[in-house]
Tab-separated table of C-alpha atoms in Angstrom:
chain	number	residue	atom	x	y	z
J	68	MET	CA	-0.042	0.020	0.012
J	69	ARG	CA	2.887	2.473	0.504
J	70	GLN	CA	4.090	2.472	-2.990
J	71	PRO	CA	0.943	3.540	-4.791
J	72	ARG	CA	0.290	5.947	-2.142
J	73	LYS	CA	3.540	7.622	-2.652
J	74	ARG	CA	2.899	7.750	-6.514
J	75	HIS	CA	-0.591	9.133	-5.733
J	76	LEU	CA	0.801	11.757	-3.288
J	77	ILE	CA	3.275	12.982	-5.800
J	78	GLU	CA	0.834	13.113	-8.684
J	79	ALA	CA	-1.609	15.070	-6.486
J	80	GLN	CA	1.103	17.707	-6.053
J	81	ILE	CA	1.783	18.347	-9.650
J	82	PRO	CA	-0.865	21.082	-10.198
J	83	ALA	CA	0.446	22.978	-7.105
J	84	LEU	CA	4.028	22.501	-8.273
J	85	ARG	CA	3.246	23.907	-11.618
J	86	ARG	CA	1.580	26.838	-10.052
J	87	PHE	CA	4.457	27.569	-7.734
J	88	ALA	CA	6.942	27.179	-10.465
J	89	TYR	CA	5.064	29.470	-12.712
J	90	ALA	CA	4.672	32.163	-10.010
J	91	LEU	CA	8.469	31.941	-9.417
J	92	ALA	CA	9.685	31.632	-12.938
J	93	ARG	CA	6.992	34.074	-14.559
J	94	ASP	CA	6.927	31.886	-17.595
J	95	GLY	CA	4.816	28.747	-18.183
J	96	ALA	CA	7.400	26.790	-20.317
J	97	LEU	CA	10.209	27.454	-17.898
J	98	ALA	CA	8.004	26.661	-14.968
J	99	ASP	CA	7.082	23.201	-16.478
J	100	ASP	CA	10.865	22.464	-17.250
J	101	LEU	CA	11.497	23.038	-13.453
J	102	VAL	CA	8.600	20.790	-12.549
J	103	GLN	CA	9.806	18.073	-14.785
J	104	ASP	CA	13.369	18.404	-13.329
J	105	CYS	CA	11.693	18.203	-9.833
J	106	LEU	CA	9.688	14.997	-10.798
J	107	GLU	CA	12.821	13.404	-12.216
J	108	ARG	CA	14.535	14.058	-8.966
J	109	ALA	CA	11.795	12.500	-7.076
J	110	LEU	CA	11.777	9.447	-9.297
J	111	SER	CA	15.543	8.982	-8.972
J	112	ARG	CA	15.146	8.952	-5.174
J	113	TRP	CA	12.014	7.009	-5.236
J	114	HIS	CA	12.917	4.505	-2.572
J	115	LEU	CA	14.273	7.129	-0.250
J	116	LEU	CA	11.160	9.153	-0.254
J	117	ARG	CA	8.991	8.872	2.729
J	118	THR	CA	5.234	9.169	2.313
J	119	GLY	CA	3.437	11.624	4.431
J	120	PRO	CA	2.937	15.394	4.834
J	121	GLU	CA	6.885	15.991	4.667
J	122	LEU	CA	6.782	14.597	1.080
J	123	ARG	CA	4.947	17.719	-0.179
J	124	ALA	CA	7.540	19.973	1.464
J	125	TRP	CA	10.292	18.043	0.063
J	126	LEU	CA	8.892	18.453	-3.502
J	127	PHE	CA	8.645	22.110	-2.945
J	128	ARG	CA	11.999	22.463	-1.557
J	129	VAL	CA	13.587	20.606	-4.555
J	130	LEU	CA	11.609	22.788	-6.892
J	131	ARG	CA	12.598	25.977	-5.216
J	132	ASN	CA	16.228	24.994	-5.282
J	133	LEU	CA	16.122	24.137	-8.847
J	134	HIS	CA	14.658	27.562	-9.636
J	135	ILE	CA	17.572	29.214	-8.005
J	136	ASP	CA	20.048	26.965	-9.861
J	137	ALA	CA	18.407	27.962	-13.055
J	138	LEU	CA	18.532	31.664	-12.269
J	139	ARG	CA	22.273	31.235	-11.289
J	140	ALA	CA	23.006	29.404	-14.433
J	141	ARG	CA	21.289	32.195	-16.544
J	142	GLY	CA	23.162	34.758	-14.458
J	143	ARG	CA	26.495	33.094	-15.249
J	144	ARG	CA	25.620	33.240	-18.928
J	145	GLY	CA	25.395	36.990	-18.380
J	146	ALA	CA	21.633	37.028	-18.948
J	147	VAL	CA	20.318	38.057	-15.663
J	148	THR	CA	21.044	38.436	-12.007
J	149	LEU	CA	18.856	36.755	-9.358
J	150	ASP	CA	16.420	39.566	-8.771
J	151	GLU	CA	16.624	41.314	-12.061
J	152	ALA	CA	15.267	38.732	-14.321
J	153	PRO	CA	13.116	40.580	-16.790
J	154	GLU	CA	9.467	39.781	-16.958
J	155	PRO	CA	9.157	37.586	-20.085
J	156	ALA	CA	7.117	38.660	-22.927
J	157	HIS	CA	3.607	37.166	-22.987
J	158	PRO	CA	3.149	36.319	-26.620
J	159	GLY	CA	-0.608	36.029	-26.807
J	160	GLY	CA	-2.494	32.891	-26.147
J	161	ALA	CA	-3.818	32.133	-22.760
J	162	GLU	CA	-1.206	34.183	-21.041
J	163	SER	CA	-2.011	37.528	-22.845
J	164	ALA	CA	-0.899	40.485	-20.813
J	165	LEU	CA	-4.483	41.511	-20.705
J	166	GLU	CA	-5.512	38.430	-18.718
J	167	LEU	CA	-2.582	38.620	-16.372
J	168	ALA	CA	-3.837	39.711	-12.977
J	169	GLU	CA	-2.498	43.002	-11.703
J	170	VAL	CA	-1.592	41.253	-8.450
J	171	LEU	CA	0.584	38.809	-10.263
J	172	ARG	CA	2.604	41.602	-11.988
J	173	ALA	CA	2.943	43.284	-8.763
J	174	LEU	CA	4.347	40.064	-7.202
J	175	TRP	CA	6.934	39.819	-9.911
J	176	THR	CA	8.281	43.264	-8.896
J	177	LEU	CA	9.204	41.966	-5.467
J	178	PRO	CA	12.580	40.505	-4.440
J	179	LEU	CA	12.714	36.742	-4.979
J	180	ASP	CA	12.990	35.875	-1.146
J	181	GLN	CA	9.835	37.876	-0.456
J	182	ARG	CA	8.004	36.264	-3.352
J	183	GLU	CA	8.891	32.806	-2.135
J	184	ALA	CA	7.559	33.483	1.331
J	185	ILE	CA	4.271	35.019	0.091
J	186	LEU	CA	3.620	32.096	-2.309
J	187	LEU	CA	4.509	29.277	0.111
J	188	ILE	CA	2.306	30.750	2.896
J	189	GLY	CA	-0.505	32.607	1.083
J	190	VAL	CA	-1.019	30.369	-1.931
J	191	GLU	CA	0.478	26.941	-1.135
J	192	ASP	CA	-0.706	27.012	2.625
J	193	PHE	CA	2.439	25.676	4.079
J	194	SER	CA	2.914	26.054	7.812
J	195	TYR	CA	5.470	28.808	8.800
J	196	GLU	CA	7.746	26.077	10.076
J	197	ASP	CA	7.490	23.965	6.782
J	198	ALA	CA	7.935	27.104	4.689
J	199	ALA	CA	10.928	28.046	6.670
J	200	ARG	CA	12.386	24.534	6.244
J	201	ILE	CA	11.713	24.669	2.434
J	202	LEU	CA	13.556	28.019	2.273
J	203	ASP	CA	16.281	26.756	4.671
J	204	VAL	CA	16.024	29.925	6.906
J	205	PRO	CA	14.812	30.310	10.513
J	206	VAL	CA	11.006	30.823	11.005
J	207	GLY	CA	11.723	34.481	12.236
J	208	THR	CA	13.443	35.211	8.941
J	209	LEU	CA	10.556	33.735	6.942
J	210	MET	CA	8.005	35.741	9.010
J	211	SER	CA	9.893	39.024	8.403
J	212	ARG	CA	10.216	38.326	4.645
J	213	LEU	CA	6.478	37.587	4.578
J	214	ALA	CA	5.799	40.922	6.434
J	215	ARG	CA	7.941	42.847	4.184
J	216	GLY	CA	6.726	41.138	1.085
J	217	ARG	CA	3.054	41.719	1.876
J	218	ALA	CA	3.663	45.423	2.689
J	219	ALA	CA	5.472	45.788	-0.600
J	220	LEU	CA	2.830	43.869	-2.597
J	221	ARG	CA	0.294	46.209	-1.148
J	222	ALA	CA	2.286	49.223	-2.010
J	223	ALA	CA	2.769	47.788	-5.635
J	224	THR	CA	-0.950	46.878	-6.202
J	225	GLY	CA	-2.211	50.144	-4.384
J	226	ARG	CA	-5.674	48.969	-5.008
J	227	GLU	CA	-8.773	49.988	-3.143
J	228	THR	CA	-9.122	47.781	-0.092
J	229	GLY	CA	-12.051	45.408	0.042
J	230	GLY	CA	-13.055	42.095	-1.304
J	231	ARG	CA	-13.179	40.601	-4.648
J	232	PRO	CA	-15.944	42.408	-6.507
J	233	ASN	CA	-17.498	39.430	-8.112
J	234	LEU	CA	-17.493	37.098	-5.207
J	235	ARG	CA	-20.126	37.549	-2.473
J	236	ARG	CA	-18.747	36.588	0.980
J	237	VAL	CA	-20.874	33.898	2.470
J	238	LYS	CA	-21.014	33.839	6.225
T	30	MET	CA	1.884	53.118	12.707
T	31	THR	CA	1.086	52.689	16.366
T	32	ARG	CA	0.120	49.298	17.350
T	33	ASP	CA	-1.373	47.505	20.180
T	34	ALA	CA	1.615	46.650	22.355
T	35	ALA	CA	0.420	43.048	22.728
T	36	MET	CA	0.008	42.622	18.892
T	37	THR	CA	3.221	41.557	17.146
T	38	GLU	CA	4.202	41.638	13.505
T	39	ASP	CA	4.057	37.787	13.540
T	40	GLU	CA	0.545	37.892	14.935
T	41	LEU	CA	-0.654	40.178	12.100
T	42	GLN	CA	0.799	37.743	9.670
T	43	ARG	CA	-1.031	34.898	11.373
T	44	TYR	CA	-4.064	36.995	11.491
T	45	ILE	CA	-3.976	37.600	7.533
T	46	ASP	CA	-3.503	33.826	7.176
T	47	GLY	CA	-6.313	33.002	9.500
T	48	ARG	CA	-4.054	31.042	11.641
T	49	LEU	CA	-4.560	32.648	14.999
T	50	ASP	CA	-6.772	31.065	17.645
T	51	PRO	CA	-10.038	32.645	18.100
T	52	ALA	CA	-9.242	34.550	21.208
T	53	ARG	CA	-6.141	36.300	19.740
T	54	ALA	CA	-7.863	36.879	16.377
T	55	GLU	CA	-10.650	38.694	18.341
T	56	ALA	CA	-7.902	40.637	20.204
T	57	VAL	CA	-6.164	41.632	16.909
T	58	ARG	CA	-9.686	42.538	15.426
T	59	ARG	CA	-10.274	44.861	18.389
T	60	ALA	CA	-6.785	46.434	18.048
T	61	LEU	CA	-7.374	47.032	14.346
T	62	ALA	CA	-10.794	48.681	15.198
T	63	ASP	CA	-8.873	51.325	17.024
T	64	ASN	CA	-6.470	51.826	14.127
T	65	PRO	CA	-8.262	52.432	10.884
T	66	ALA	CA	-5.090	52.913	8.789
T	67	LEU	CA	-3.475	49.659	9.942
T	68	ALA	CA	-6.834	48.023	9.565
T	69	ALA	CA	-7.161	49.149	5.979
T	70	GLU	CA	-3.538	47.926	5.388
T	71	ILE	CA	-4.111	44.511	6.744
T	72	GLU	CA	-7.472	44.301	4.919
T	73	GLY	CA	-5.603	45.221	1.663
T	74	GLN	CA	-3.061	42.570	2.386
T	75	ILE	CA	-5.723	39.961	2.923
T	76	ALA	CA	-7.333	41.098	-0.403
T	77	ASP	CA	-3.934	40.776	-2.132
T	78	ARG	CA	-3.446	37.256	-0.820
T	79	ASP	CA	-7.020	36.137	-1.950
T	80	ALA	CA	-6.322	37.952	-5.460
T	81	LEU	CA	-3.150	36.148	-5.721
T	82	ARG	CA	-4.658	32.827	-5.088
T	83	ASN	CA	-7.313	33.473	-7.606
T	84	ALA	CA	-4.756	34.686	-10.207
T	85	LEU	CA	-2.855	31.571	-9.769
T	86	ALA	CA	-5.728	29.110	-9.570
T	87	ARG	CA	-6.093	28.703	-13.193
T	88	ARG	CA	-2.630	27.444	-13.332
T	89	ALA	CA	-3.339	24.616	-11.084
T	90	ALA	CA	-6.712	23.770	-12.606
T	91	GLU	CA	-5.152	23.234	-15.966
T	92	PRO	CA	-4.788	19.775	-17.159
T	93	VAL	CA	-1.223	18.432	-16.424
T	94	PRO	CA	0.762	18.226	-19.703
T	95	GLU	CA	1.855	14.771	-20.897
T	96	ARG	CA	5.470	15.423	-20.128
T	97	LEU	CA	4.797	15.979	-16.473
T	98	ARG	CA	3.018	12.773	-15.919
T	99	LEU	CA	4.862	10.182	-13.926
T	100	PRO	CA	6.212	7.592	-16.310
T	101	PRO	CA	3.866	4.576	-16.704
T	102	PRO	CA	4.735	1.668	-14.497
T	103	ALA	CA	7.379	-0.328	-16.496
T	104	THR	CA	8.743	-3.196	-14.367
T	105	GLY	CA	7.016	-5.945	-12.761
T	106	GLY	CA	7.203	-4.224	-9.421
T	107	MET	CA	5.830	-1.018	-10.922
T	108	ALA	CA	2.978	-2.928	-12.561
T	109	ARG	CA	2.090	-4.541	-9.337
T	110	MET	CA	2.196	-1.284	-7.794
T	111	ALA	CA	-0.359	0.055	-10.349
T	112	ALA	CA	-2.628	-2.964	-9.769
T	113	ALA	CA	-2.356	-2.353	-6.133
T	114	ALA	CA	-3.386	1.312	-6.724
T	115	ALA	CA	-6.276	0.250	-8.710
T	116	ILE	CA	-7.425	-2.028	-5.937
T	117	PHE	CA	-6.812	0.677	-3.395
T	118	ALA	CA	-8.942	3.130	-5.361
T	119	VAL	CA	-11.788	0.587	-5.518
T	120	GLY	CA	-11.421	-0.021	-1.893
T	121	ILE	CA	-11.884	3.577	-1.158
T	122	GLY	CA	-15.116	3.395	-3.243
T	123	LEU	CA	-16.598	0.062	-2.188
T	124	GLY	CA	-14.975	-1.029	0.957
T	125	TRP	CA	-17.506	0.865	3.128
T	126	GLY	CA	-20.485	-1.434	3.209
T	127	LEU	CA	-18.583	-3.978	5.204
T	128	GLY	CA	-18.379	-1.732	8.107
T	129	ARG	CA	-14.865	-2.889	9.015
T	130	ASP	CA	-13.833	0.747	9.335
T	131	TRP	CA	-15.921	0.836	12.462
T	132	GLY	CA	-13.746	-1.193	14.667
T	133	ALA	CA	-13.142	-1.782	18.543
T	134	GLU	CA	-12.143	1.834	18.884
T	135	HIS	CA	-15.767	2.892	18.610
T	136	PRO	CA	-17.980	0.112	19.783
T	137	LEU	CA	-21.670	0.854	19.173
T	138	PRO	CA	-22.766	1.890	22.672
T	139	SER	CA	-26.037	0.199	23.279
T	140	GLY	CA	-28.573	2.401	24.861
T	141	ILE	CA	-26.918	5.712	24.091
T	142	ARG	CA	-29.048	6.685	21.287
T	143	VAL	CA	-27.404	9.993	20.517
T	144	ALA	CA	-23.970	8.394	20.114
T	145	GLN	CA	-25.384	5.703	17.840
T	146	ASP	CA	-27.012	8.408	15.623
T	147	GLU	CA	-23.625	9.953	15.388
T	148	THR	CA	-22.012	6.639	14.620
T	149	ALA	CA	-24.432	6.136	11.721
T	150	LEU	CA	-24.086	9.745	10.589
T	151	ALA	CA	-20.328	9.460	10.499
T	152	GLN	CA	-20.456	6.279	8.582
T	153	GLU	CA	-23.027	7.663	6.090
T	154	ALA	CA	-20.955	10.774	5.661
T	155	ARG	CA	-17.760	8.973	4.939
T	156	VAL	CA	-19.507	6.626	2.518
T	157	ALA	CA	-20.676	9.621	0.665
T	158	HIS	CA	-17.300	11.170	0.959
T	159	ALA	CA	-15.594	8.031	-0.567
T	160	VAL	CA	-18.095	7.744	-3.483
T	161	TYR	CA	-17.901	11.280	-4.545
T	162	ALA	CA	-14.413	12.626	-3.497
T	163	VAL	CA	-12.787	10.514	-6.088
T	164	GLU	CA	-15.038	11.786	-8.835
T	165	VAL	CA	-13.196	13.836	-11.392
T	166	VAL	CA	-15.916	14.557	-13.914
T	167	HIS	CA	-19.004	14.850	-11.545
T	168	PRO	CA	-17.781	15.510	-8.033
T	169	VAL	CA	-20.964	17.728	-7.421
T	170	GLU	CA	-24.430	18.232	-8.910
T	171	VAL	CA	-24.387	21.813	-8.691
T	172	ARG	CA	-21.099	23.780	-8.830
T	173	ALA	CA	-19.880	26.551	-6.570
T	174	GLU	CA	-20.374	29.066	-9.341
T	175	GLU	CA	-24.128	28.692	-8.743
T	176	ARG	CA	-23.658	28.924	-5.076
T	177	GLU	CA	-26.810	30.888	-4.481
T	178	HIS	CA	-28.952	28.403	-6.373
T	179	LEU	CA	-27.114	25.410	-4.774
T	180	MET	CA	-27.717	26.685	-1.214
T	181	ALA	CA	-31.312	27.754	-1.846
T	182	TRP	CA	-32.053	24.222	-3.240
T	183	LEU	CA	-30.453	22.367	-0.495
T	184	SER	CA	-31.941	24.560	2.252
T	185	LYS	CA	-35.388	23.897	0.665
T	186	ARG	CA	-34.988	20.149	0.695
T	187	LEU	CA	-33.473	19.959	4.081
T	188	GLY	CA	-36.008	22.309	5.589
T	189	ARG	CA	-33.290	24.432	7.038
T	190	LYS	CA	-31.489	27.553	6.004
T	191	LEU	CA	-28.089	26.534	4.957
T	192	ALA	CA	-24.950	28.570	4.024
T	193	ALA	CA	-21.958	27.115	2.699
T	194	PRO	CA	-19.225	27.498	5.288
T	195	ASP	CA	-16.304	29.562	4.278
T	196	LEU	CA	-13.221	27.390	4.716
T	197	SER	CA	-10.901	29.535	2.596
T	198	ALA	CA	-8.957	30.624	5.671
T	199	HIS	CA	-8.008	26.820	5.956
T	200	GLY	CA	-7.185	26.673	2.187
T	201	PHE	CA	-10.429	24.993	1.140
T	202	GLU	CA	-12.672	26.222	-1.523
T	203	LEU	CA	-16.187	25.206	-2.306
T	204	VAL	CA	-16.392	23.023	-5.227
T	205	GLY	CA	-20.141	22.548	-5.120
T	206	GLY	CA	-22.798	20.351	-3.512
T	207	ARG	CA	-25.243	17.590	-4.139
T	208	LEU	CA	-28.433	16.068	-2.555
T	209	LEU	CA	-28.186	12.460	-1.269
T	210	PRO	CA	-30.606	10.028	0.198
T	211	ALA	CA	-29.749	9.493	3.901
T	212	GLY	CA	-31.043	7.169	6.515
T	213	ALA	CA	-34.319	8.769	7.011
T	214	GLY	CA	-34.554	11.590	4.336
T	215	PRO	CA	-32.464	13.799	2.262
T	216	ALA	CA	-28.902	14.821	3.156
T	217	ALA	CA	-26.782	17.521	1.586
T	218	GLN	CA	-23.131	17.073	0.772
T	219	LEU	CA	-20.841	20.144	0.243
T	220	MET	CA	-17.563	19.474	-1.322
T	221	TYR	CA	-14.442	21.529	-0.709
T	222	GLU	CA	-10.937	21.193	-2.263
T	223	ASP	CA	-7.595	22.605	-1.245
T	224	ALA	CA	-4.788	23.737	-3.503
T	225	SER	CA	-3.336	20.323	-3.628
T	226	GLY	CA	-6.742	18.804	-4.818
T	227	LEU	CA	-7.400	17.220	-1.488
T	228	ARG	CA	-11.111	17.052	-0.906
T	229	ALA	CA	-13.204	17.607	2.301
T	230	THR	CA	-16.924	17.090	2.381
T	231	ILE	CA	-19.550	18.366	4.763
T	232	TYR	CA	-22.636	16.182	5.301
T	233	ILE	CA	-25.894	17.456	6.730
T	234	THR	CA	-29.123	15.687	7.435
T	235	ALA	CA	-32.147	16.015	9.663
T	236	MET	CA	-31.442	13.925	12.843
T	237	PRO	CA	-33.218	14.077	16.194
T	238	GLY	CA	-31.120	14.904	19.195
T	239	ASP	CA	-29.659	17.721	21.271
T	240	GLU	CA	-26.462	19.421	20.666
T	241	SER	CA	-23.519	16.983	21.091
T	242	ALA	CA	-19.710	17.125	21.304
T	243	PHE	CA	-17.697	16.390	18.170
T	244	ARG	CA	-17.134	12.712	17.733
T	245	TYR	CA	-14.009	11.700	15.833
T	246	SER	CA	-13.500	8.502	13.961
T	247	ARG	CA	-11.388	7.278	11.137
T	248	SER	CA	-11.777	4.655	8.445
T	249	ALA	CA	-9.254	2.006	7.593
T	250	GLU	CA	-8.575	3.846	4.365
T	251	GLY	CA	-7.634	6.982	6.171
T	252	VAL	CA	-10.673	9.124	5.857
T	253	SER	CA	-11.405	10.787	9.118
T	254	SER	CA	-14.662	12.328	10.042
T	255	LEU	CA	-15.862	14.668	12.938
T	256	ALA	CA	-19.586	14.348	13.467
T	257	TRP	CA	-21.862	16.302	15.727
T	258	LEU	CA	-25.532	16.910	16.401
T	259	ASP	CA	-26.956	20.393	16.507
T	260	GLU	CA	-30.550	21.276	16.973
T	261	GLY	CA	-32.238	18.449	15.067
T	262	TYR	CA	-29.540	18.300	12.504
T	263	GLY	CA	-26.557	15.930	12.169
T	264	CYS	CA	-23.349	17.175	10.560
T	265	ALA	CA	-20.215	15.616	9.665
T	266	ILE	CA	-17.060	16.723	7.996
T	267	SER	CA	-14.865	14.017	6.271
T	268	ALA	CA	-11.373	14.251	4.747
T	269	PRO	CA	-8.206	12.265	4.411
T	270	LEU	CA	-6.642	14.235	7.167
T	271	ASP	CA	-5.735	13.518	10.728
T	272	ARG	CA	-7.647	14.666	13.617
T	273	ALA	CA	-5.611	17.675	14.424
T	274	GLN	CA	-5.821	18.824	10.711
T	275	LEU	CA	-9.523	18.271	10.567
T	276	TRP	CA	-10.417	19.852	13.798
T	277	PRO	CA	-10.268	23.504	12.623
T	278	LEU	CA	-12.329	22.739	9.520
T	279	ALA	CA	-14.959	21.226	11.785
T	280	GLU	CA	-14.900	24.155	14.149
T	281	ALA	CA	-15.368	26.660	11.253
T	282	THR	CA	-18.151	24.506	9.840
T	283	TYR	CA	-19.850	24.218	13.153
T	284	GLU	CA	-19.672	28.014	13.630
T	285	ALA	CA	-20.936	28.697	10.222
T	286	LEU	CA	-23.946	26.287	10.370
T	287	ALA	CA	-24.865	26.983	13.984
T	288	LEU	CA	-28.152	28.847	14.110
């Protein structure tokens, strides 16, 4: 029962891994490359992986590190530095600039360490402890990145406060 | 920005994430009421978080491209794994009628009628969970997009005003709901899903009895439920989570459904 469970657990994470990778890499194709590398890493360590909640954190940690490796590699080729990767063009299709939410653009103006914290906590719902482990920092560091990141995101969006216009809050 | 001395930056983050215990959350709410500028900032940050989740939801909802599927089981071992996985899946769907999930941990207490009702309730709820949570194409009859219609319909059939509990603070969004036959009449099932695709279901049906404590039980397949009675209705929330993880969902549901 353990093995199919492990496979199932990993497969269940693929959509979230794609989402996290996209929000980090700002580009769908690049993001899927990262996810593919991440899954290959998981397959290569299959028998070492423990099933359970920590498997999800492990996958995200691998993905996050692969993203940093990719940025560094591009940096070495003189293309970009860690935080100055230009926003890729969005050549039409489903990712037309028009459809791209303002909040996502604002997120992409933030330093990477704040982006990571915001995504792991606010979108991927990791505990503060797990997110800190994924990022390999103390919880206090994570919390301050989160606080600074959210304040910066707020400044960047500068939208009116209030909920989503098309969604009624159901009490 | 001035701040309540007792309110730390970490607490504000926990507040934004809905991860404060109710007493501290209330304290933060009070402190924010005295500080409109900070309150607006925090409300804005909560809106940003929700907007970001929404903006990225489409990405996770897309079908996974072929190249990101795990390779098909190739070796004998892998083939056996796949077969076991299939059996496992069928087990989730069908293994319930046998009642073997209801073991010595929760013997049916003869003479304690309320507990018996809750036992039956939890079991019904988990059967319903097991049957529909694995559904890819038709997990619900009415989707969350038609929430108003859904809740009006279920309220009418159950004879009780029902609102779908908001579990988004716990990472679960409403997928939709359906009407089911229960032991003695109709039951409503509301299905929620988190970012990883994990599903939780709330099951509600009319059931005589006074208010009761939450009763926890878990099936052999790992689906946990917390069931309780409240003013003539039985409620249960079921998910493949452990007790500690399920508890906050049950509390939020209880609060939202309490009249």
